[in-house]
Amino acid sequence: MVSTRALRSVIGGSGAALLAATAALVAVTVPSAHAADPPLRDLAAAKGVYMGTALMASELSGTSASIAGTQFDSVTPGNEMKWDTVEPSRGTYNWAPGDSIVTFAQAHDMQVRGHNLVWHSQLPNWLTSGSFSNDELHSILVKHVTDEVTHYKGKVVHWDVVNEPFNEDGTFRQDLWYNQLGVSYIADAFKAARAADPAAKLYLNDYNVEGTGAKSDGMYNLVKSLKQQGVPIDGVGFQAHLILGQVPSTFKANLQRFADLGVDVAITELDVRMQTPSDAGKLQQQANDYAAVVNDCLGVTRCAGITVWGFTDATSWVPSTFPGQGAATLYDENYQPKPAYAAVRTALGGGTTTTPPTSPPTSPPTTPPGGGGGCAVSYGVNQWNTGFTANVTVKNNGSAPVNGWSLKWTFASGQTVTQAWNATVSQSGTAVTATNLSYNGAIPAGGSTSFGFNADWSGGNPAPTGFTLNGTACTVS
Ligand code: G3I
């Protein structure tokens, strides 16, 4: 397949001609549900970040390859560059699985995020069951890092050099490396990687470090100390294996404090898991969560990009690790984009009107909530120092359906809406109006619909005190 980036350089153009050509290309390579959308990778590039996905060698053909190569411009091998795959016997290397990912990436004009060089998990038996002196183990580590980075020199842009070195309380994980070599194994791994490929960006990567807290503080102190010692660390990866509705409110501020140490930051393994089965409300919350993470990254100049840990529920790692949970990715098990996909696209600056329709287009807002039962609005906010994400659910308490809706409220403290999903939100001074999109205009009797938006605030951010739905006042919770 010719990539959109390659196409751009071939036709040497921009604007309408490029968009038309891109749309035509996408139309033949991805499922029809989002055939007309600009790919996430192009939206991300326009924002100065990359948009990546984890991919396993088993996904390099068919629909998964088609979507991955079209929508994403960075790929992280799910397992193929880990120690147990790469060096199954001491000193004997198995490059083929990792090479297959690199070949795919090159064919689709994607960059590669190497994952990973040193970790406590997915180590070969010869290493975990061997009995090595400290010096010998140190040599094994340095040789493995050197050989792998050398093999992929010039082909891997970012390396997760050390993965998951922390306990939840911010102390160092008691693993093979730390127990025998002490904390210096981390600096030594980074030095070996730098020597092998001076151009590669070298990252420390971990999970449950997205918000501020003990583990994040541990990582912060380590990065600060590595920088002070002159250890060649370029970035910090925040895996972001998140739980529905639990995007930390301190995520952006936390990214920024690391960036202020003089390193890049990246979201490296994003997914948002939920109790299954999913339903419309959970999928909407998930969309809001994904959008919030994208916005947190975009809000930090040194945030290099975002990688999702698999883009489809069909192959996600979540259900096998967390029984009863899943539906964590942007696409469902049938490779159809979910509301989270649309939310990411919108957060990256794409349009709001091409979300996959779930019902026929409806007429413009006209009818009040039928049957006299009125309406109820729930308004929830995730807030940081200068901005917030709002989730709004509108319930039709009437006995007749609403066909087309317009929800109005006042932002009395000067809050300013910057972007929205699942509604068009316009603002004139303090007056704000949200109207339905083509696919969510109908609210059945007793039913509800949800949308969300991001906004800036300063001074104060009180919740609106009143909402009207098609001119009828709603109760507020
Ligand atoms: O390849 C074998 C197959 O031959 C065998 O039949 C099957 C039976 O269980 O296992 C297959 O290997 C599995 C492998 O994924 C490939 O699918 C392993 O059991 C399984 O443990 C392994 O899981 C990987 C996991 O890391 C291991 O910790 C996931 O795919 C991978 O997505 C996950 O990725 C990690 C990141 O590297 C670090 N951060 C957390 C993230 C999620 O756990």
Coordinates of C-alpha atoms and ligand atoms in Angstrom, one line a residue:
M1 CA 0.0 0.0 0.0
V2 CA 1.2 3.5 -0.7
S3 CA 1.1 5.6 2.5
T4 CA -0.6 8.9 2.8
R5 CA 2.8 10.5 3.7
A6 CA 4.4 8.9 0.6
L7 CA 1.4 10.1 -1.5
R8 CA 1.9 13.6 -0.2
S9 CA 5.5 13.7 -1.4
V10 CA 4.6 12.1 -4.7
I11 CA 1.9 14.6 -5.6
G12 CA 3.8 17.4 -3.9
G13 CA 0.6 19.2 -3.1
S14 CA -1.5 20.3 -0.2
G15 CA -5.0 21.5 0.5
A16 CA -8.0 20.3 -1.5
A17 CA -6.0 18.1 -3.9
L18 CA -4.2 16.4 -1.1
L19 CA -7.4 15.9 0.9
A20 CA -9.2 14.5 -2.1
A21 CA -6.3 12.1 -2.9
T22 CA -6.1 11.1 0.8
A23 CA -9.8 10.5 1.0
A24 CA -9.7 8.4 -2.1
L25 CA -6.8 6.4 -0.8
V26 CA -8.4 5.8 2.6
A27 CA -11.6 4.8 0.9
V28 CA -10.1 1.7 -0.5
T29 CA -8.1 0.7 2.5
V30 CA -10.2 1.0 5.6
P31 CA -13.7 -0.1 6.5
S32 CA -16.4 2.1 5.1
A33 CA -17.5 3.3 8.6
H34 CA -14.8 6.0 8.5
A35 CA -13.9 6.0 4.9
A36 CA -14.3 9.8 4.6
D37 CA -12.4 10.7 7.7
P38 CA -8.8 12.1 7.6
P39 CA -6.6 9.5 9.2
L40 CA -5.6 10.1 12.8
R41 CA -1.9 10.2 11.8
D42 CA -2.5 13.2 9.6
L43 CA -4.5 15.1 12.2
A44 CA -1.8 14.3 14.8
A45 CA 1.0 15.4 12.5
A46 CA -0.8 18.7 12.0
K47 CA -0.7 19.1 15.8
G48 CA 3.0 18.2 15.9
V49 CA 2.7 14.8 17.6
Y50 CA 2.7 11.2 16.4
M51 CA -0.2 8.8 16.7
G52 CA 1.0 5.2 17.2
T53 CA -0.3 1.8 17.9
A54 CA 1.1 -1.4 19.3
L55 CA 1.0 -4.2 16.7
M56 CA 1.9 -7.8 16.9
A57 CA 3.5 -9.8 14.1
S58 CA 0.2 -11.7 13.7
E59 CA -1.5 -8.5 12.7
L60 CA 0.6 -7.5 9.7
S61 CA -1.9 -8.5 7.1
G62 CA -5.6 -8.1 6.3
T63 CA -7.9 -5.6 8.0
S64 CA -5.6 -4.9 11.0
A65 CA -2.7 -4.1 8.7
S66 CA -4.9 -1.9 6.6
I67 CA -6.2 0.1 9.6
A68 CA -2.8 0.3 11.3
G69 CA -0.9 1.5 8.2
T70 CA -3.5 4.1 7.4
Q71 CA -4.5 5.5 10.7
F72 CA -1.2 5.5 12.6
D73 CA 2.3 6.8 11.9
S74 CA 4.2 5.0 14.7
V75 CA 4.2 1.4 15.7
T76 CA 5.4 -0.4 18.8
P77 CA 5.9 -4.1 18.6
G78 CA 3.6 -5.8 21.2
N79 CA 6.1 -8.5 22.0
E80 CA 8.6 -8.9 19.2
M81 CA 11.5 -6.9 20.5
K82 CA 11.3 -8.2 24.1
W83 CA 14.2 -10.2 25.5
D84 CA 12.6 -13.6 25.4
T85 CA 11.9 -13.2 21.7
V86 CA 15.1 -11.5 20.7
E87 CA 17.6 -13.6 22.7
P88 CA 16.0 -16.9 23.4
S89 CA 19.4 -18.5 24.0
R90 CA 22.4 -16.7 25.3
G91 CA 24.2 -14.8 22.5
T92 CA 21.8 -16.2 19.8
Y93 CA 19.5 -13.6 18.3
N94 CA 16.1 -14.0 16.7
W95 CA 15.5 -10.8 14.8
A96 CA 12.8 -12.0 12.4
P97 CA 9.7 -11.1 14.5
G98 CA 11.0 -7.6 15.2
D99 CA 12.3 -7.1 11.7
S100 CA 8.8 -8.0 10.4
I101 CA 7.4 -5.0 12.3
V102 CA 10.1 -2.7 11.1
T103 CA 9.5 -3.8 7.5
F104 CA 5.8 -3.1 7.9
A105 CA 6.5 0.3 9.4
Q106 CA 8.9 1.3 6.6
A107 CA 6.4 0.2 3.9
H108 CA 3.7 2.4 5.6
D109 CA 5.9 5.4 6.4
M110 CA 5.6 4.8 10.1
Q111 CA 8.3 5.3 12.7
V112 CA 9.1 2.5 15.2
R113 CA 9.1 2.7 19.0
G114 CA 11.3 -0.1 20.3
H115 CA 9.9 -1.9 23.2
N116 CA 11.8 -2.9 25.3
L117 CA 15.4 -3.5 26.2
V118 CA 15.4 -4.1 30.0
W119 CA 12.4 -5.3 31.9
H120 CA 11.6 -7.7 34.7
S121 CA 9.1 -9.7 32.5
Q122 CA 9.2 -11.8 29.4
L123 CA 12.8 -12.8 30.0
P124 CA 14.2 -16.1 28.6
N125 CA 14.6 -19.0 31.0
W126 CA 18.4 -19.1 30.5
L127 CA 18.5 -15.7 32.1
T128 CA 16.0 -16.1 34.9
S129 CA 17.2 -19.6 35.9
G130 CA 20.9 -18.9 35.4
S131 CA 23.2 -18.2 38.2
F132 CA 25.5 -15.4 37.3
S133 CA 27.9 -13.3 39.2
N134 CA 27.2 -9.6 39.4
D135 CA 29.9 -8.8 36.8
E136 CA 28.6 -11.5 34.4
L137 CA 25.0 -10.3 34.7
H138 CA 26.2 -6.7 34.1
S139 CA 28.0 -7.9 30.9
I140 CA 24.9 -9.8 29.8
L141 CA 22.8 -6.7 30.2
V142 CA 25.2 -4.3 28.4
K143 CA 25.7 -6.8 25.6
H144 CA 22.0 -7.4 25.0
V145 CA 21.3 -3.6 24.9
T146 CA 24.2 -3.0 22.7
D147 CA 23.4 -5.8 20.2
E148 CA 19.7 -5.0 19.9
V149 CA 20.1 -1.3 19.5
T150 CA 22.9 -1.8 17.0
H151 CA 20.7 -4.2 15.0
Y152 CA 18.0 -1.6 14.8
K153 CA 20.3 1.4 14.5
G154 CA 18.6 4.0 12.3
K155 CA 15.4 2.1 12.2
V156 CA 14.0 2.6 15.7
V157 CA 13.3 6.3 16.6
H158 CA 12.3 5.8 20.3
W159 CA 13.5 3.1 22.6
D160 CA 11.9 2.1 25.9
V161 CA 15.3 1.4 27.4
V162 CA 14.1 0.4 30.9
N163 CA 10.5 -0.6 31.4
E164 CA 8.6 -0.7 34.7
P165 CA 11.4 -0.3 37.3
F166 CA 9.1 0.9 40.1
N167 CA 6.9 -0.5 42.8
E168 CA 3.6 1.2 43.5
D169 CA 5.0 3.0 46.5
G170 CA 7.8 4.6 44.3
T171 CA 10.6 2.3 45.6
F172 CA 12.5 0.2 43.1
R173 CA 11.1 -3.1 41.9
Q174 CA 12.9 -6.0 43.4
D175 CA 13.7 -7.8 40.2
L176 CA 16.6 -9.6 38.7
W177 CA 18.3 -6.4 37.7
Y178 CA 17.9 -4.3 40.8
N179 CA 18.5 -7.2 43.2
Q180 CA 21.9 -8.0 41.8
L181 CA 23.1 -4.8 40.2
G182 CA 21.4 -2.1 42.2
V183 CA 19.9 1.0 40.7
S184 CA 23.0 1.6 38.5
Y185 CA 21.6 -1.0 36.0
I186 CA 19.3 1.8 34.8
A187 CA 22.1 4.3 34.0
D188 CA 24.2 1.6 32.5
A189 CA 21.4 0.5 30.1
F190 CA 20.9 4.0 28.9
K191 CA 24.6 4.5 28.4
A192 CA 24.9 1.3 26.4
A193 CA 21.9 2.3 24.2
R194 CA 23.3 5.8 23.5
A195 CA 26.7 4.3 22.5
A196 CA 25.0 1.9 20.1
D197 CA 22.7 4.5 18.4
P198 CA 23.4 8.1 19.3
A199 CA 20.4 9.3 17.3
A200 CA 17.8 7.2 19.0
K201 CA 15.6 8.8 21.7
L202 CA 15.9 6.9 24.9
Y203 CA 13.0 6.5 27.3
L204 CA 12.2 5.3 30.7
N205 CA 8.7 3.8 30.7
D206 CA 6.2 2.8 33.4
Y207 CA 2.5 2.4 34.3
N208 CA 0.4 4.0 37.1
V209 CA 2.6 7.1 36.9
E210 CA 0.1 9.2 34.9
G211 CA -1.1 11.2 37.9
T212 CA 1.0 12.6 40.7
G213 CA 1.6 10.3 43.6
A214 CA 4.2 8.1 45.2
K215 CA 5.1 6.0 42.1
S216 CA 5.2 9.1 39.9
D217 CA 7.3 10.9 42.5
G218 CA 9.8 7.9 42.5
M219 CA 10.1 8.2 38.7
Y220 CA 10.5 12.0 38.9
N221 CA 13.3 11.7 41.4
L222 CA 15.0 9.1 39.3
V223 CA 14.8 11.2 36.1
K224 CA 16.0 14.2 38.0
S225 CA 19.0 12.3 39.3
L226 CA 19.8 10.7 36.0
K227 CA 19.8 14.1 34.4
Q228 CA 22.0 15.5 37.1
Q229 CA 24.5 12.7 36.6
G230 CA 24.6 13.3 32.8
V231 CA 23.0 9.9 32.0
P232 CA 21.7 10.0 28.4
I233 CA 17.9 9.9 29.0
D234 CA 15.7 11.7 26.4
G235 CA 12.2 11.0 27.5
V236 CA 9.7 9.4 29.9
G237 CA 6.9 7.2 28.7
F238 CA 3.6 7.1 30.6
Q239 CA 1.9 3.8 29.6
A240 CA -1.7 5.0 30.5
H241 CA -3.4 1.6 31.0
L242 CA -6.4 3.4 32.4
I243 CA -9.8 2.4 34.0
L244 CA -13.0 3.9 32.7
G245 CA -13.7 7.3 34.2
Q246 CA -10.4 7.5 36.0
V247 CA -8.2 9.7 33.9
P248 CA -6.1 11.4 36.6
S249 CA -6.9 15.0 36.9
T250 CA -3.2 15.7 37.5
F251 CA -2.1 14.0 34.3
K252 CA -1.2 17.1 32.3
A253 CA 0.5 18.9 35.2
N254 CA 2.4 15.7 35.9
L255 CA 3.6 15.5 32.2
Q256 CA 4.6 19.1 32.5
R257 CA 6.7 18.6 35.6
F258 CA 8.7 15.9 33.9
A259 CA 9.1 18.0 30.8
D260 CA 10.4 20.8 33.0
L261 CA 13.3 18.4 33.9
G262 CA 14.4 18.7 30.3
V263 CA 13.0 15.4 28.9
D264 CA 10.3 14.7 26.3
V265 CA 7.2 12.9 27.5
A266 CA 4.9 10.5 25.6
I267 CA 1.8 8.4 26.2
T268 CA 3.1 5.0 25.3
E269 CA 0.4 2.3 25.9
L270 CA -3.0 4.0 26.1
D271 CA -6.1 2.0 26.7
V272 CA -9.2 2.5 28.8
R273 CA -10.8 -0.7 30.1
M274 CA -14.3 -1.2 31.4
Q275 CA -16.4 -4.0 32.9
T276 CA -17.9 -5.9 29.9
P277 CA -20.3 -5.9 28.3
S278 CA -20.0 -2.3 27.1
D279 CA -23.0 -0.1 26.6
A280 CA -23.6 3.3 25.1
G281 CA -23.0 5.1 28.4
K282 CA -19.7 3.4 29.0
L283 CA -18.5 3.9 25.5
Q284 CA -19.3 7.6 25.8
Q285 CA -17.4 7.8 29.0
Q286 CA -14.5 6.0 27.3
A287 CA -14.6 8.5 24.5
N288 CA -14.4 11.3 27.0
D289 CA -11.4 9.6 28.7
Y290 CA -9.5 9.1 25.5
A291 CA -10.1 12.7 24.5
A292 CA -8.9 13.9 27.9
V293 CA -5.7 12.0 27.5
V294 CA -5.1 13.4 24.0
N295 CA -5.7 16.9 25.2
D296 CA -3.4 16.4 28.2
C297 CA -0.6 15.4 25.7
L298 CA -1.4 18.3 23.3
G299 CA -1.3 20.7 26.2
V300 CA 2.3 19.9 26.9
T301 CA 4.8 21.2 24.3
R302 CA 7.3 18.4 25.0
C303 CA 4.7 15.6 24.6
A304 CA 6.0 13.8 21.5
G305 CA 3.1 11.6 20.8
I306 CA 0.5 9.0 21.8
T307 CA 0.5 5.3 21.3
V308 CA -2.5 3.1 21.9
W309 CA -1.8 -0.4 23.2
G310 CA -3.5 -2.1 20.3
F311 CA -6.2 -0.4 18.3
T312 CA -8.9 -3.1 18.3
D313 CA -10.8 -5.0 21.0
A314 CA -10.2 -8.1 18.9
T315 CA -6.6 -8.5 20.0
S316 CA -6.3 -6.4 23.2
W317 CA -4.4 -7.8 26.1
V318 CA -7.0 -6.7 28.6
P319 CA -9.5 -9.5 28.8
S320 CA -6.9 -12.2 29.4
T321 CA -5.3 -10.2 32.2
F322 CA -8.4 -8.7 33.8
P323 CA -11.2 -11.3 33.5
G324 CA -14.6 -9.5 33.1
Q325 CA -13.0 -6.4 31.7
G326 CA -12.2 -5.3 28.2
A327 CA -13.5 -3.2 25.3
A328 CA -10.5 -1.0 26.0
T329 CA -9.5 0.2 22.5
L330 CA -10.6 2.6 19.7
Y331 CA -12.2 -0.1 17.5
D332 CA -14.5 -2.9 18.4
E333 CA -14.0 -6.6 17.8
N334 CA -15.3 -6.3 14.3
Y335 CA -12.8 -3.5 13.5
Q336 CA -15.4 -0.8 13.5
P337 CA -14.5 2.6 15.1
K338 CA -16.0 3.3 18.5
P339 CA -17.0 6.6 19.9
A340 CA -13.5 6.8 21.4
Y341 CA -12.1 6.8 17.8
A342 CA -14.3 9.8 17.0
A343 CA -13.3 11.5 20.2
V344 CA -9.6 11.1 19.5
R345 CA -10.1 12.4 16.0
T346 CA -12.0 15.4 17.3
A347 CA -9.4 16.1 20.0
L348 CA -6.7 16.0 17.3
G349 CA -8.6 18.7 15.4
G350 CA -10.7 16.7 13.1
G351 CA -14.4 17.4 12.2
T352 CA -17.2 16.4 14.5
T353 CA -19.8 15.6 11.8
T354 CA -18.4 12.4 10.3
T355 CA -18.8 10.1 13.3
P356 CA -20.2 6.7 12.1
P357 CA -24.0 7.2 12.1
T358 CA -25.9 5.0 14.5
S359 CA -29.3 6.3 13.4
P360 CA -30.7 8.1 10.3
P361 CA -30.2 11.9 10.2
T362 CA -32.9 13.8 12.0
S363 CA -34.5 17.2 11.4
P364 CA -33.3 20.3 13.2
P365 CA -34.3 20.9 16.8
T366 CA -38.0 21.6 17.1
T367 CA -39.9 19.6 19.7
P368 CA -39.8 20.2 23.4
P369 CA -39.5 17.1 25.7
G370 CA -42.9 15.5 25.0
G371 CA -45.7 14.7 27.4
G372 CA -44.8 17.3 30.0
G373 CA -42.3 15.3 31.9
G374 CA -39.5 17.7 31.2
C375 CA -35.8 16.9 31.1
A376 CA -32.9 16.3 33.4
V377 CA -29.2 17.2 32.9
S378 CA -26.3 15.8 34.7
Y379 CA -23.1 17.8 34.4
G380 CA -19.7 16.4 35.4
V381 CA -16.3 18.0 35.2
N382 CA -12.7 16.9 35.3
Q383 CA -10.7 20.0 35.9
W384 CA -7.1 21.1 36.0
N385 CA -5.6 24.5 36.6
T386 CA -6.6 26.2 33.4
G387 CA -9.0 23.9 31.6
F388 CA -11.6 21.3 32.1
T389 CA -13.4 18.4 30.4
A390 CA -17.2 18.4 30.8
N391 CA -19.5 15.4 30.4
V392 CA -23.1 16.2 29.9
T393 CA -26.0 13.7 29.9
V394 CA -29.4 14.9 28.9
K395 CA -32.4 12.8 29.8
N396 CA -35.9 13.1 28.2
N397 CA -38.3 12.6 31.1
G398 CA -41.3 13.1 28.8
S399 CA -43.6 10.5 27.4
A400 CA -42.8 11.3 23.8
P401 CA -39.5 11.3 21.9
V402 CA -37.4 14.4 21.3
N403 CA -36.4 14.6 17.6
G404 CA -33.6 17.0 17.3
W405 CA -32.3 18.9 20.4
S406 CA -30.7 22.1 21.4
L407 CA -29.4 22.5 24.9
K408 CA -28.6 26.0 26.2
W409 CA -26.9 27.2 29.3
T410 CA -24.8 30.1 30.6
F411 CA -21.1 30.2 31.6
A412 CA -21.3 33.1 33.9
S413 CA -17.6 33.0 34.9
G414 CA -16.2 33.4 31.4
Q415 CA -15.5 29.7 30.7
T416 CA -14.7 29.3 27.0
V417 CA -15.5 26.1 25.1
T418 CA -12.6 25.0 22.9
Q419 CA -13.8 21.7 21.4
A420 CA -16.7 19.3 21.6
W421 CA -17.6 15.7 20.8
N422 CA -21.0 14.2 20.0
A423 CA -22.5 17.7 19.7
T424 CA -21.9 21.0 18.0
V425 CA -21.2 23.5 20.7
S426 CA -21.3 27.2 20.0
Q427 CA -20.7 30.1 22.3
S428 CA -21.7 33.8 22.2
G429 CA -20.3 35.6 25.2
T430 CA -21.7 33.7 28.2
A431 CA -24.4 32.0 26.2
V432 CA -23.6 28.4 25.2
T433 CA -25.7 26.2 22.8
A434 CA -25.1 22.5 22.1
T435 CA -27.0 20.9 19.3
N436 CA -27.2 17.3 18.2
L437 CA -25.2 15.8 15.4
S438 CA -26.8 13.8 12.6
Y439 CA -26.6 10.5 14.5
N440 CA -27.8 11.5 18.0
G441 CA -30.8 13.8 17.4
A442 CA -33.4 11.3 18.7
I443 CA -33.9 11.0 22.4
P444 CA -36.6 8.4 23.1
A445 CA -39.1 8.9 25.9
G446 CA -37.2 8.1 29.1
G447 CA -33.9 7.9 27.2
S448 CA -30.8 10.0 27.3
T449 CA -27.9 11.1 25.2
S450 CA -24.4 12.3 26.2
F451 CA -21.8 14.7 24.8
G452 CA -18.7 16.3 26.0
F453 CA -16.5 19.3 25.6
N454 CA -13.2 20.8 26.6
A455 CA -13.0 24.4 27.8
D456 CA -10.7 27.0 29.4
W457 CA -11.3 28.7 32.6
S458 CA -9.6 31.2 35.0
G459 CA -10.8 32.7 38.2
G460 CA -13.6 30.2 38.9
N461 CA -15.4 27.4 37.2
P462 CA -18.9 26.9 38.8
A463 CA -21.2 24.5 37.2
P464 CA -24.1 26.1 35.2
T465 CA -27.2 26.5 37.3
G466 CA -29.8 26.1 34.6
F467 CA -30.2 24.3 31.3
T468 CA -33.0 24.4 28.7
L469 CA -33.7 21.6 26.2
N470 CA -35.5 23.0 23.2
G471 CA -36.7 25.9 25.3
T472 CA -37.9 23.8 28.3
A473 CA -36.0 24.1 31.6
C474 CA -34.4 20.9 32.9
T475 CA -33.6 19.8 36.4
V476 CA -29.9 19.7 37.1
S477 CA -27.7 17.2 39.0
Ligands
G3I1 O1 3.0 -16.7 21.7 C1 2.4 -17.5 22.8 C2 1.6 -18.6 22.1 O2 2.4 -19.5 21.4 C3 0.9 -19.4 23.2 O3 0.0 -20.3 22.6 C4 0.0 -18.4 24.1 C5 -0.6 -19.1 25.2 O4 -0.8 -18.3 26.4 O5 0.9 -17.4 24.6 C6 1.5 -16.6 23.6 O6 2.3 -15.7 24.2 C7 1.6 -14.6 24.8 C8 2.1 -13.3 24.2 O7 1.5 -12.2 24.9 C9 1.8 -13.2 22.7 O8 0.4 -13.1 22.5 C10 1.9 -14.7 26.3 O9 1.3 -15.8 26.9 C11 1.3 -13.4 27.0 O10 1.7 -13.3 28.3 C12 1.9 -12.2 26.3 O11 1.3 -11.1 26.8 C13 1.9 -9.8 26.6 C14 2.2 -9.1 27.9 O12 2.8 -7.9 27.7 C15 3.2 -9.9 28.7 O13 3.5 -9.2 29.9 C16 0.9 -9.0 25.8 O14 0.7 -9.5 24.5 C17 1.5 -7.6 25.7 O15 0.5 -6.7 25.1 C18 1.8 -7.0 27.0 O16 2.4 -5.7 26.9 C19 2.7 -5.1 28.1 C20 3.9 -4.2 27.8 O17 4.9 -4.9 27.2 C21 4.4 -3.4 29.0 N1 3.3 -2.7 29.7 C22 2.1 -3.5 30.0 C23 1.6 -4.2 28.7 C24 0.3 -5.0 29.0 O18 0.6 -6.1 29.8

